[in-house]
Amino acid sequence: MKEYKIIFSDIDGTLLNNENQVPEETIEELRRLDSQGVPFVLVSARMPKGMRPIREELGIHAPMVCYSGGLVLGPDNEEIYSCLMDLDLACEIKNLVEKEFPQVVCGTYGGEHWGVDDGADPWVLREQEITHLVPETGDIREIFGKTGGIHKFLFMGEQESVIQTEKRLKELYPELSIARSKPVYLEVMNGNVCKSAGVKIVCGKYNISLEQAMSFGDGQNDLDMLNAVGAGFAMANAKEAIKKIADYTISSNEEHGVLEVVDW
């Protein structure tokens, strides 16, 4: 394992256990690796505000790949890369989903902002509980008008409704990046966005080859990242399709799967 010089890890269902915590033993090991110059890079569909507290808890100094590769921040939160969806297109998509799938709840993200229509909606409150963040309410043109675009949509709802939304959006917007991060979560972003793109950018910054990188994940949106590096590890709690494609399958997020690999 010592041939690997950088580690990339998904957060939810991978690094975090089912109580949304990082086991203390894992924290200790990641701090040791960080002190030895092995960056542990968080890679997530989350926004920066939802990732920084975890990086701070880990006590490491490394980049973060946010919005599934749509925004890459350096160790000191400097912007390295950003890929936005045009705001006019975002408004068009949001209006379409509201009309055709009114039961699906929309969250809109860009930079440090998370916008919703109804802050009291149960799906929004559930996401708020997971991330410990409070969204803004209002029109997305007002929230994201200065930047001229958004980093992602998060559509939330019952599984069948989310599947139908995914099918419809892929039919109408094949050029976009559209994938479920959970059975009830659908992420929609600029078509150039993927986790592997963020991985490549970070590896380039550190002058490390992809073959010298390893990655961990459990979701559909982790597949390209698992395949891009020298060793891709799927968690035991991942779907079978993901485990089949990954190089290795390890213990679940509840059973310290990441720790059993990085503890070398």
Short mmCIF file of C-alpha atoms in Angstrom, two decimals:
data_model
loop_
_atom_site.label_atom_id
_atom_site.label_comp_id
_atom_site.label_asym_id
_atom_site.label_seq_id
_atom_site.Cartn_x
_atom_site.Cartn_y
_atom_site.Cartn_z
CA MET A 1 0.00 0.00 0.00
CA LYS A 2 2.97 2.35 0.47
CA GLU A 3 3.14 2.95 -3.30
CA TYR A 4 0.01 5.11 -2.99
CA LYS A 5 0.66 8.79 -2.36
CA ILE A 6 -2.83 10.27 -2.13
CA ILE A 7 -6.26 9.06 -0.95
CA PHE A 8 -9.69 10.18 -2.13
CA SER A 9 -12.81 9.31 -0.18
CA ASP A 10 -16.53 9.82 -0.49
CA ILE A 11 -18.16 10.94 2.76
CA ASP A 12 -21.71 9.64 3.26
CA GLY A 13 -21.94 5.86 3.42
CA THR A 14 -18.16 5.60 3.13
CA LEU A 15 -16.13 7.62 5.63
CA LEU A 16 -19.09 8.34 7.93
CA ASN A 17 -20.86 5.58 9.80
CA ASN A 18 -24.64 5.36 9.97
CA GLU A 19 -24.68 7.92 12.79
CA ASN A 20 -22.90 10.39 10.46
CA GLN A 21 -19.72 10.16 12.52
CA VAL A 22 -16.09 9.33 11.75
CA PRO A 23 -14.79 6.62 14.11
CA GLU A 24 -12.03 7.87 16.41
CA GLU A 25 -9.60 5.16 15.25
CA THR A 26 -10.01 6.35 11.67
CA ILE A 27 -9.39 9.97 12.66
CA GLU A 28 -6.14 9.02 14.40
CA GLU A 29 -4.89 7.11 11.36
CA LEU A 30 -5.77 9.87 8.89
CA ARG A 31 -3.93 12.41 11.03
CA ARG A 32 -0.88 10.16 11.01
CA LEU A 33 -0.98 9.87 7.23
CA ASP A 34 -1.42 13.64 6.89
CA SER A 35 1.65 14.22 9.05
CA GLN A 36 3.58 11.91 6.71
CA GLY A 37 2.58 13.90 3.65
CA VAL A 38 -0.20 11.61 2.35
CA PRO A 39 -3.20 13.86 1.56
CA PHE A 40 -6.64 12.50 2.44
CA VAL A 41 -9.02 14.30 0.09
CA LEU A 42 -12.74 14.45 0.82
CA VAL A 43 -14.83 14.00 -2.33
CA SER A 44 -18.55 14.58 -2.02
CA ALA A 45 -21.71 15.90 -3.61
CA ARG A 46 -21.92 18.13 -0.54
CA MET A 47 -21.32 21.87 -0.58
CA PRO A 48 -18.13 23.28 1.02
CA LYS A 49 -19.93 24.24 4.26
CA GLY A 50 -21.03 20.63 4.65
CA MET A 51 -17.48 19.32 4.22
CA ARG A 52 -15.29 21.75 6.16
CA PRO A 53 -16.47 20.62 9.63
CA ILE A 54 -15.52 17.04 8.73
CA ARG A 55 -12.08 18.08 7.48
CA GLU A 56 -11.62 20.11 10.66
CA GLU A 57 -12.67 17.15 12.80
CA LEU A 58 -10.14 14.98 10.98
CA GLY A 59 -7.47 17.57 11.69
CA ILE A 60 -5.95 17.32 8.21
CA HIS A 61 -4.69 19.89 5.69
CA ALA A 62 -5.82 18.78 2.24
CA PRO A 63 -7.95 19.91 -0.73
CA MET A 64 -11.68 19.14 -1.00
CA VAL A 65 -13.61 18.07 -4.08
CA CYS A 66 -17.10 19.54 -3.58
CA TYR A 67 -20.27 19.16 -5.62
CA SER A 68 -19.03 15.83 -7.05
CA GLY A 69 -16.20 17.63 -8.84
CA GLY A 70 -18.01 20.86 -9.68
CA LEU A 71 -15.87 22.86 -7.24
CA VAL A 72 -12.34 22.04 -6.08
CA LEU A 73 -10.92 23.95 -3.12
CA GLY A 74 -7.33 23.91 -1.91
CA PRO A 75 -6.15 23.16 1.63
CA ASP A 76 -6.70 26.81 2.60
CA ASN A 77 -10.10 26.99 0.86
CA GLU A 78 -8.72 28.75 -2.20
CA GLU A 79 -10.67 28.00 -5.39
CA ILE A 80 -8.76 25.73 -7.77
CA TYR A 81 -11.56 24.87 -10.18
CA SER A 82 -15.25 25.65 -10.68
CA CYS A 83 -17.77 24.38 -13.24
CA LEU A 84 -21.23 25.99 -13.20
CA MET A 85 -24.55 25.27 -14.85
CA ASP A 86 -25.89 28.38 -16.61
CA LEU A 87 -28.55 30.11 -14.51
CA ASP A 88 -31.08 30.34 -17.36
CA LEU A 89 -30.81 26.60 -17.90
CA ALA A 90 -31.10 26.00 -14.15
CA CYS A 91 -34.34 27.99 -14.02
CA GLU A 92 -35.70 26.04 -16.98
CA ILE A 93 -34.95 22.69 -15.31
CA LYS A 94 -36.35 23.75 -11.95
CA ASN A 95 -39.59 24.94 -13.56
CA LEU A 96 -39.95 21.70 -15.51
CA VAL A 97 -39.51 19.50 -12.45
CA GLU A 98 -41.95 21.60 -10.44
CA LYS A 99 -44.53 21.21 -13.19
CA GLU A 100 -44.09 17.51 -14.01
CA PHE A 101 -42.99 16.16 -10.62
CA PRO A 102 -44.53 18.41 -7.95
CA GLN A 103 -43.92 15.78 -5.27
CA VAL A 104 -40.14 16.08 -5.76
CA VAL A 105 -38.37 18.68 -3.60
CA CYS A 106 -35.66 20.86 -5.13
CA GLY A 107 -32.50 22.12 -3.46
CA THR A 108 -30.25 24.47 -5.44
CA TYR A 109 -26.56 24.87 -4.64
CA GLY A 110 -23.78 27.19 -5.72
CA GLY A 111 -20.58 28.07 -3.88
CA GLU A 112 -21.47 28.63 -0.24
CA HIS A 113 -25.23 28.93 -0.88
CA TRP A 114 -28.07 26.40 -0.58
CA GLY A 115 -31.45 27.63 -1.73
CA VAL A 116 -34.88 26.03 -1.21
CA ASP A 117 -38.51 27.06 -1.70
CA ASP A 118 -39.75 25.85 1.68
CA GLY A 119 -37.38 25.58 4.62
CA ALA A 120 -39.97 23.61 6.60
CA ASP A 121 -40.36 20.82 4.06
CA PRO A 122 -39.58 17.40 5.66
CA TRP A 123 -37.02 16.54 2.97
CA VAL A 124 -35.23 19.84 3.53
CA LEU A 125 -35.28 19.35 7.31
CA ARG A 126 -33.85 15.85 6.87
CA GLU A 127 -30.97 17.17 4.76
CA GLN A 128 -30.47 19.98 7.25
CA GLU A 129 -30.16 17.44 10.07
CA ILE A 130 -27.55 15.45 8.12
CA THR A 131 -25.41 18.42 7.08
CA HIS A 132 -26.06 20.74 10.07
CA LEU A 133 -26.61 23.58 7.58
CA VAL A 134 -29.52 26.00 7.24
CA PRO A 135 -30.75 26.79 3.71
CA GLU A 136 -31.82 30.12 2.27
CA THR A 137 -35.35 30.56 0.95
CA GLY A 138 -36.10 32.58 -2.14
CA ASP A 139 -35.92 32.74 -5.92
CA ILE A 140 -32.78 31.16 -7.35
CA ARG A 141 -32.21 34.14 -9.65
CA GLU A 142 -31.85 36.32 -6.58
CA ILE A 143 -29.66 33.87 -4.65
CA PHE A 144 -27.35 32.95 -7.52
CA GLY A 145 -27.69 35.98 -9.79
CA LYS A 146 -24.23 37.37 -8.99
CA THR A 147 -22.45 34.18 -10.02
CA GLY A 148 -24.61 33.59 -13.10
CA GLY A 149 -24.94 29.89 -12.44
CA ILE A 150 -25.27 27.05 -9.94
CA HIS A 151 -23.09 24.10 -9.05
CA LYS A 152 -25.87 21.55 -8.67
CA PHE A 153 -29.47 20.63 -8.08
CA LEU A 154 -30.41 18.11 -5.42
CA PHE A 155 -33.85 16.65 -6.11
CA MET A 156 -35.29 14.69 -3.18
CA GLY A 157 -38.34 12.47 -2.95
CA GLU A 158 -39.71 8.94 -2.81
CA GLN A 159 -37.61 6.52 -4.82
CA GLU A 160 -40.02 5.96 -7.69
CA SER A 161 -40.59 9.69 -8.15
CA VAL A 162 -36.85 10.32 -8.19
CA ILE A 163 -36.33 7.53 -10.74
CA GLN A 164 -38.95 9.06 -13.02
CA THR A 165 -37.39 12.51 -12.62
CA GLU A 166 -34.00 11.08 -13.51
CA LYS A 167 -35.41 9.37 -16.60
CA ARG A 168 -37.14 12.52 -17.79
CA LEU A 169 -34.15 14.81 -17.29
CA LYS A 170 -31.79 12.39 -19.02
CA GLU A 171 -34.20 12.29 -21.94
CA LEU A 172 -34.39 16.08 -22.24
CA TYR A 173 -30.85 17.03 -21.17
CA PRO A 174 -28.46 14.24 -22.18
CA GLU A 175 -25.57 16.70 -22.05
CA LEU A 176 -25.88 17.15 -18.27
CA SER A 177 -24.39 15.11 -15.45
CA ILE A 178 -27.38 13.35 -13.86
CA ALA A 179 -26.96 10.64 -11.21
CA ARG A 180 -28.50 9.41 -7.99
CA SER A 181 -26.23 9.70 -4.96
CA LYS A 182 -28.87 7.84 -2.89
CA PRO A 183 -32.03 6.01 -3.99
CA VAL A 184 -34.03 9.12 -2.97
CA TYR A 185 -31.49 11.80 -4.05
CA LEU A 186 -30.87 12.95 -7.61
CA GLU A 187 -27.90 15.21 -8.40
CA VAL A 188 -27.97 17.32 -11.59
CA MET A 189 -24.93 19.33 -12.70
CA ASN A 190 -23.00 20.67 -15.66
CA GLY A 191 -22.16 17.80 -18.00
CA ASN A 192 -18.44 18.27 -17.45
CA VAL A 193 -18.79 17.56 -13.73
CA CYS A 194 -17.77 14.18 -12.29
CA LYS A 195 -15.78 13.08 -9.28
CA SER A 196 -12.94 11.71 -11.43
CA ALA A 197 -12.43 15.18 -12.96
CA GLY A 198 -11.89 16.58 -9.47
CA VAL A 199 -9.54 13.72 -8.65
CA LYS A 200 -7.45 14.45 -11.75
CA ILE A 201 -7.24 18.16 -10.90
CA VAL A 202 -6.00 17.45 -7.37
CA CYS A 203 -3.50 14.83 -8.56
CA GLY A 204 -2.20 17.37 -11.07
CA LYS A 205 -1.78 19.97 -8.33
CA TYR A 206 0.33 17.53 -6.30
CA ASN A 207 2.12 16.11 -9.35
CA ILE A 208 0.94 12.61 -8.44
CA SER A 209 -0.11 10.10 -11.09
CA LEU A 210 -3.58 8.55 -10.97
CA GLU A 211 -1.92 5.16 -10.57
CA GLN A 212 -0.49 6.38 -7.26
CA ALA A 213 -3.96 7.31 -5.97
CA MET A 214 -6.61 5.23 -4.23
CA SER A 215 -10.30 6.00 -3.74
CA PHE A 216 -13.24 4.85 -1.62
CA GLY A 217 -16.95 5.05 -2.40
CA ASP A 218 -20.36 3.44 -2.13
CA GLY A 219 -22.65 5.27 -4.58
CA GLN A 220 -23.48 5.49 -8.24
CA ASN A 221 -21.73 8.85 -8.47
CA ASP A 222 -18.51 7.26 -7.14
CA LEU A 223 -18.08 4.84 -10.04
CA ASP A 224 -15.93 7.04 -12.27
CA MET A 225 -13.71 7.97 -9.32
CA LEU A 226 -13.21 4.33 -8.36
CA ASN A 227 -12.21 3.51 -11.92
CA ALA A 228 -9.92 6.50 -12.43
CA VAL A 229 -7.27 5.64 -9.84
CA GLY A 230 -4.77 2.89 -9.18
CA ALA A 231 -6.97 1.18 -6.60
CA GLY A 232 -10.71 1.72 -6.21
CA PHE A 233 -12.40 0.35 -3.08
CA ALA A 234 -16.17 -0.19 -2.86
CA MET A 235 -17.74 -0.43 0.57
CA ALA A 236 -19.60 -3.61 1.52
CA ASN A 237 -22.75 -1.48 1.87
CA ALA A 238 -22.54 -0.42 -1.80
CA LYS A 239 -24.88 -1.83 -4.45
CA GLU A 240 -23.69 -4.99 -6.20
CA ALA A 241 -23.21 -3.15 -9.50
CA ILE A 242 -20.68 -0.85 -7.85
CA LYS A 243 -18.84 -3.68 -6.10
CA LYS A 244 -18.52 -5.53 -9.40
CA ILE A 245 -16.82 -2.61 -11.09
CA ALA A 246 -14.48 -1.61 -8.23
CA ASP A 247 -11.04 -3.21 -7.88
CA TYR A 248 -11.78 -4.34 -4.33
CA THR A 249 -14.69 -4.64 -1.91
CA ILE A 250 -13.96 -3.92 1.74
CA SER A 251 -15.90 -3.82 4.99
CA SER A 252 -18.87 -1.49 5.34
CA ASN A 253 -18.84 2.07 6.64
CA GLU A 254 -20.11 0.66 9.94
CA GLU A 255 -17.19 -1.79 10.14
CA HIS A 256 -14.31 0.68 9.68
CA GLY A 257 -13.82 -0.23 6.01
CA VAL A 258 -11.64 2.78 5.18
CA LEU A 259 -9.46 2.21 8.24
CA GLU A 260 -8.72 -1.40 7.37
CA VAL A 261 -7.14 -0.25 4.11
CA VAL A 262 -5.29 2.91 5.11
CA ASP A 263 -3.82 1.47 8.33
CA TRP A 264 -0.51 0.45 6.79
#
